[in-house]
Amino acid sequence: MKNEDQARSHKLEARPSRRGPGSIAAGVLLTLIVALPVIMAVAAAVYYIFGPAEGHFHADSADTLYWANASFESGKILDPTFRYAAVLPFSASLWMTPLIAVFGFTMTAQNIGMMIFVLVFCASLGYFCRRAEMSVGWCTLSVGMTLMILSSSDKLREVMLGHVIYYSLGLVLFFLIAGLMLSVSSRGAALMSASPEAAPTSKKLLFGLAFIMLVVISAGAATDGAEIIVLATLPALGGVAAERIFDGNRRVFSRENIPAWIALLGVLAGTLCGVVILKMIARGVTADHTNIYSTYSDTGSWMDNLLRLPTDYIRLLGVETETGDAIFGTRSFVTVIRIIVCVILFITVLFANFAESVAEGRGKAQAASLKKTQKDTKARLLLADALLSTYGSPVPASEQEIVELNGHTYKKRDGLTTILVMGVDHETQESYAYRQAGQADFLRLIVLDSNNKTVQQLQIDRDTITPVTVLGVMGDRYEPVEQQICVGYGFGDGRQTSCEVTVEAVENLLGGQTVDQYLSMGLDGISTLNDLAGGITVTLEDDFSAIDPAMTKGTTLTLHGDQAETFVRSRMTVGDGTNASRMERQEAFLSQLASQLGEKIRASEQFTADLYDALQPYLVTDMARGRIINETWNARAYTLEEPCQITGEHRVAEDGFTEFYPDADSIQQAVLELFWEPVETN
């Protein structure tokens, strides 16, 4: 497996060379642009910590260093003889105490300790962004811009880079708790969908580790008192619960919400343990200012505080004015710029989710409108100006109703629905420099004919060279370039965008024929699918023993658990190492799988719903749950025809990897068989 992953990694790393010098330069430039905010922000933080911060070091900034020194001298987490301003045992003292042992009670220990905090802050924010399914590019940009904003004024630099107390500590713990809750929820959902024997041990261990870390971090946050619970634990708890449990798409206490409930209960259990631990270790410890941050102010001051909030907010970002300042001048100009930045930041935070929702809705509406226009537009051509494919052979254009080709007349078939099914290998996600989506190793176009009650299939080689749209670091679109069709998936986000790029590539391959819907499934879902079918029995024509000792050549066995994924996915270390032989294995597997699943579907309508629910954690699709279940249930009455396949030539590229160049006539023939039918002439 490792050899395969390494080979895939090398392959994908070599692919950008096909983009040409201009595209490569653009990609490098975009990467630098994304990385620049992080580099600048960290550099600015280092400069401040080891430079101006020493001149700004005052009593409030000294608390972190003094608390760590008290722990070092007493050998205890909390020194009962020390008068603390606040009890924060799960804070910077954990890493600053060893620094005092090395550097002494000095500014060097303080500076290095704060530098560690900057790294911890960036890592925690980056982890949260990734668990929230942001791309690497957006994660990097978010970390850099956030750190720059939090270093933009004297007060923010003091709070974030001078010491580690409520505000800065709360942010870090919020990112960690929320990220771990998302991790537990998503990993738990994947495990629930698989049978106990099908779930890989590694995934069980990762789920267990994420849950343990969640409980530990939540307990640590609670040991820092009610202030950190309010600043970190409760926002993370409420945000994830609202997104995963109370999102309105499913019942609150449904089976699908069990993993999210597990994450929520893990936080509550950890918080309860932390409160108990705090009561035990804080006995006899003096904390003079704890009550100040643990009690409400007088209700009579609430309105005044509310009215002061806007001005205090812009002051926090460095806006300062004095009576007698000139309206026109350098100082006033800088003040105005800072006010504008404050307003922009406020509006961005306030309306980010709303704007995203509106944009998504508008995009879906536009797509629906375009499809409707395509379907409603009629054209009748006796002599077709047929669409020229990439390979120079005429292919009937999708918007035409009647064409004449090679002396024969064809008309477009009615009642067709096309669905592109993708099997995605996510194990190669580390292979791309700026996209970590994996690649579409399995591609099959399903054509449902509601008039003739047939299901036609087109098997597409993942190594097929065809125009593929290239996306930049931030999702910028470039002109399509010829490359392996499977690589297109890696330019996206691993979800919707990746699927859309792959759909476009298939449409390009087929000369403009429209793909109506898509459904992608991670290859790690094959094991679940196989076990639901009752296990597929195969006779191994290749040797898989390097991956699984039980899977030796010539053995006849019923695949269970990871064996199914191994059989379908393996390539580089099996047989001749080509995708052609793997496609033969996949076809044999899918043929028997369809037969066994078909029997179960025909026997029980409920099985169809259970099938979807079990596979849902592995799926990305633009079809609703009900639509998929209904189409699957209705298809039981359809005739499954033998899949057609595009022929062509396999070549070994300069980088040593196989490429498949399709035959233009074969593409044309496949398009005619799938989408057109001959017209009888008198």
Short mmCIF file of C-alpha atoms in Angstrom, two decimals, residues 118-319:
data_model
loop_
_atom_site.label_atom_id
_atom_site.label_comp_id
_atom_site.label_asym_id
_atom_site.label_seq_id
_atom_site.Cartn_x
_atom_site.Cartn_y
_atom_site.Cartn_z
CA VAL A 118 2.60 31.96 18.40
CA LEU A 119 3.35 28.55 16.90
CA VAL A 120 0.69 26.87 19.08
CA PHE A 121 -1.83 29.53 18.04
CA CYS A 122 -1.10 29.06 14.32
CA ALA A 123 -1.23 25.26 14.64
CA SER A 124 -4.54 25.28 16.54
CA LEU A 125 -6.19 27.68 14.06
CA GLY A 126 -4.87 25.69 11.11
CA TYR A 127 -6.16 22.44 12.64
CA PHE A 128 -9.62 23.94 13.18
CA CYS A 129 -9.76 25.24 9.60
CA ARG A 130 -8.81 21.84 8.17
CA ARG A 131 -11.40 20.02 10.29
CA ALA A 132 -13.92 22.57 9.03
CA GLU A 133 -13.09 21.27 5.52
CA MET A 134 -11.22 24.35 4.32
CA SER A 135 -8.59 23.85 1.64
CA VAL A 136 -4.91 24.12 2.51
CA GLY A 137 -4.70 27.42 0.67
CA TRP A 138 -7.56 28.99 2.59
CA CYS A 139 -6.25 27.55 5.88
CA THR A 140 -2.87 29.11 5.28
CA LEU A 141 -4.34 32.45 4.30
CA SER A 142 -6.69 32.44 7.31
CA VAL A 143 -3.85 31.76 9.75
CA GLY A 144 -1.67 34.50 8.30
CA MET A 145 -4.39 37.15 8.11
CA THR A 146 -5.68 36.37 11.61
CA LEU A 147 -2.23 36.64 13.16
CA MET A 148 -1.60 39.90 11.31
CA ILE A 149 -4.90 41.37 12.57
CA LEU A 150 -4.17 40.27 16.13
CA SER A 151 -0.77 41.99 15.92
CA SER A 152 -2.08 45.21 14.36
CA SER A 153 -2.35 47.46 17.44
CA ASP A 154 -0.49 48.07 20.68
CA LYS A 155 -3.25 46.55 22.80
CA LEU A 156 -3.67 43.47 20.62
CA ARG A 157 0.09 42.90 20.55
CA GLU A 158 0.15 43.12 24.34
CA VAL A 159 -2.73 40.65 24.64
CA MET A 160 -1.52 38.16 22.02
CA LEU A 161 2.26 38.46 22.14
CA GLY A 162 2.99 39.82 25.62
CA HIS A 163 1.52 37.09 27.81
CA VAL A 164 -0.92 34.19 27.72
CA ILE A 165 -4.07 34.98 29.64
CA TYR A 166 -7.82 34.70 29.17
CA TYR A 167 -8.20 36.20 25.71
CA SER A 168 -5.34 34.54 23.87
CA LEU A 169 -5.67 31.27 25.80
CA GLY A 170 -9.41 31.17 25.11
CA LEU A 171 -8.86 31.44 21.34
CA VAL A 172 -6.40 28.54 21.26
CA LEU A 173 -8.64 26.28 23.35
CA PHE A 174 -11.69 27.21 21.30
CA PHE A 175 -9.93 26.18 18.06
CA LEU A 176 -8.76 22.90 19.59
CA ILE A 177 -12.09 21.91 21.17
CA ALA A 178 -14.14 22.83 18.10
CA GLY A 179 -11.70 21.08 15.75
CA LEU A 180 -11.66 17.91 17.85
CA MET A 181 -15.46 17.90 18.05
CA LEU A 182 -15.64 18.05 14.25
CA SER A 183 -13.05 15.28 14.03
CA VAL A 184 -14.90 12.98 16.45
CA SER A 185 -18.20 13.67 14.67
CA SER A 186 -16.93 12.94 11.14
CA ARG A 187 -14.78 9.93 12.12
CA GLY A 188 -17.59 8.48 14.18
CA ALA A 189 -20.03 8.83 11.28
CA ALA A 190 -17.63 6.92 9.01
CA LEU A 191 -17.24 4.10 11.54
CA MET A 192 -20.98 3.83 12.15
CA SER A 193 -21.65 3.28 8.48
CA ALA A 194 -19.33 0.27 8.36
CA SER A 195 -19.83 -3.11 9.95
CA PRO A 196 -17.55 -3.86 12.95
CA GLU A 197 -15.41 -6.25 10.93
CA ALA A 198 -15.21 -3.86 7.97
CA ALA A 199 -14.01 -0.84 9.91
CA PRO A 200 -10.18 -0.60 9.69
CA THR A 201 -8.35 -0.74 13.00
CA SER A 202 -6.42 2.43 12.12
CA LYS A 203 -9.66 4.40 11.76
CA LYS A 204 -10.94 3.08 15.08
CA LEU A 205 -7.69 4.14 16.73
CA LEU A 206 -7.87 7.62 15.18
CA PHE A 207 -11.45 8.02 16.37
CA GLY A 208 -10.49 6.87 19.87
CA LEU A 209 -7.47 9.17 19.93
CA ALA A 210 -9.55 12.16 18.80
CA PHE A 211 -12.16 11.44 21.49
CA ILE A 212 -9.53 11.07 24.22
CA MET A 213 -7.84 14.31 23.15
CA LEU A 214 -11.23 16.05 23.16
CA VAL A 215 -11.93 14.96 26.73
CA VAL A 216 -8.40 15.92 27.87
CA ILE A 217 -8.44 19.36 26.23
CA SER A 218 -11.95 20.06 27.57
CA ALA A 219 -10.82 19.05 31.06
CA GLY A 220 -7.76 21.26 30.75
CA ALA A 221 -9.90 24.22 29.66
CA ALA A 222 -12.18 23.69 32.68
CA THR A 223 -9.22 23.70 35.08
CA ASP A 224 -8.65 27.30 33.96
CA GLY A 225 -11.97 28.26 35.49
CA ALA A 226 -15.32 29.64 34.43
CA GLU A 227 -13.72 32.35 32.30
CA ILE A 228 -12.16 29.90 29.84
CA ILE A 229 -15.30 27.76 29.83
CA VAL A 230 -17.23 30.84 28.73
CA LEU A 231 -14.61 32.00 26.24
CA ALA A 232 -13.69 28.63 24.70
CA THR A 233 -15.75 25.62 25.73
CA LEU A 234 -19.28 27.00 25.42
CA PRO A 235 -18.75 28.73 22.01
CA ALA A 236 -17.18 25.55 20.59
CA LEU A 237 -19.94 23.41 22.08
CA GLY A 238 -22.71 25.66 20.81
CA GLY A 239 -21.21 26.20 17.36
CA VAL A 240 -20.57 22.54 16.56
CA ALA A 241 -23.89 21.46 18.07
CA ALA A 242 -25.73 24.00 15.92
CA GLU A 243 -23.89 22.89 12.78
CA ARG A 244 -24.04 19.12 13.34
CA ILE A 245 -27.06 18.43 15.56
CA PHE A 246 -29.52 21.30 15.24
CA ASP A 247 -29.00 22.05 11.54
CA GLY A 248 -32.59 21.16 10.61
CA ASN A 249 -31.62 18.52 8.03
CA ARG A 250 -32.28 15.58 10.36
CA ARG A 251 -33.96 14.76 13.63
CA VAL A 252 -32.07 15.91 16.70
CA PHE A 253 -31.97 12.41 18.19
CA SER A 254 -31.58 10.54 14.91
CA ARG A 255 -29.05 7.79 14.34
CA GLU A 256 -27.04 10.09 12.07
CA ASN A 257 -26.50 12.50 14.97
CA ILE A 258 -25.04 9.90 17.34
CA PRO A 259 -21.37 10.78 16.55
CA ALA A 260 -22.08 14.48 17.15
CA TRP A 261 -23.78 13.63 20.44
CA ILE A 262 -20.74 11.55 21.41
CA ALA A 263 -18.51 14.59 20.76
CA LEU A 264 -20.83 16.82 22.78
CA LEU A 265 -20.93 14.39 25.70
CA GLY A 266 -17.13 14.09 25.54
CA VAL A 267 -16.82 17.85 26.02
CA LEU A 268 -19.30 17.83 28.91
CA ALA A 269 -17.55 14.90 30.58
CA GLY A 270 -14.16 16.54 30.19
CA THR A 271 -15.47 19.85 31.50
CA LEU A 272 -16.96 18.18 34.57
CA CYS A 273 -13.67 16.39 35.27
CA GLY A 274 -11.78 19.66 34.83
CA VAL A 275 -14.01 21.47 37.32
CA VAL A 276 -13.40 18.70 39.88
CA ILE A 277 -9.64 18.79 39.25
CA LEU A 278 -9.62 22.57 39.68
CA LYS A 279 -11.36 22.26 43.05
CA MET A 280 -8.71 19.75 44.16
CA ILE A 281 -5.56 21.54 43.01
CA ALA A 282 -6.69 25.09 43.84
CA ARG A 283 -7.25 24.50 47.55
CA GLY A 284 -5.40 27.09 49.57
CA VAL A 285 -4.33 29.02 46.44
CA THR A 286 -4.89 32.79 46.47
CA ALA A 287 -6.20 34.37 43.26
CA ASP A 288 -6.91 38.05 43.85
CA HIS A 289 -8.58 38.93 40.54
CA THR A 290 -10.57 35.76 39.86
CA ASN A 291 -13.82 37.21 41.15
CA ILE A 292 -13.38 40.27 38.98
CA TYR A 293 -13.69 38.13 35.86
CA SER A 294 -16.27 35.75 37.33
CA THR A 295 -19.03 38.18 38.29
CA TYR A 296 -21.40 40.42 36.35
CA SER A 297 -21.03 44.16 36.47
CA ASP A 298 -23.84 46.26 37.93
CA THR A 299 -26.87 46.15 35.66
CA GLY A 300 -26.98 49.94 35.64
CA SER A 301 -23.73 49.99 33.64
CA TRP A 302 -24.82 47.54 30.94
CA MET A 303 -26.28 50.16 28.61
CA ASP A 304 -23.21 52.39 28.98
CA ASN A 305 -20.94 49.45 28.20
CA LEU A 306 -23.03 48.58 25.15
CA LEU A 307 -22.80 52.13 23.80
CA ARG A 308 -19.03 52.10 24.34
CA LEU A 309 -18.59 48.84 22.42
CA PRO A 310 -18.15 50.34 18.91
CA THR A 311 -15.52 52.86 20.01
CA ASP A 312 -13.73 50.32 22.20
CA TYR A 313 -13.67 47.93 19.25
CA ILE A 314 -11.92 50.37 16.90
CA ARG A 315 -9.57 51.47 19.70
CA LEU A 316 -8.60 47.83 20.12
CA LEU A 317 -7.40 47.86 16.51
CA GLY A 318 -5.21 50.89 17.10
CA VAL A 319 -7.47 53.88 16.33
#
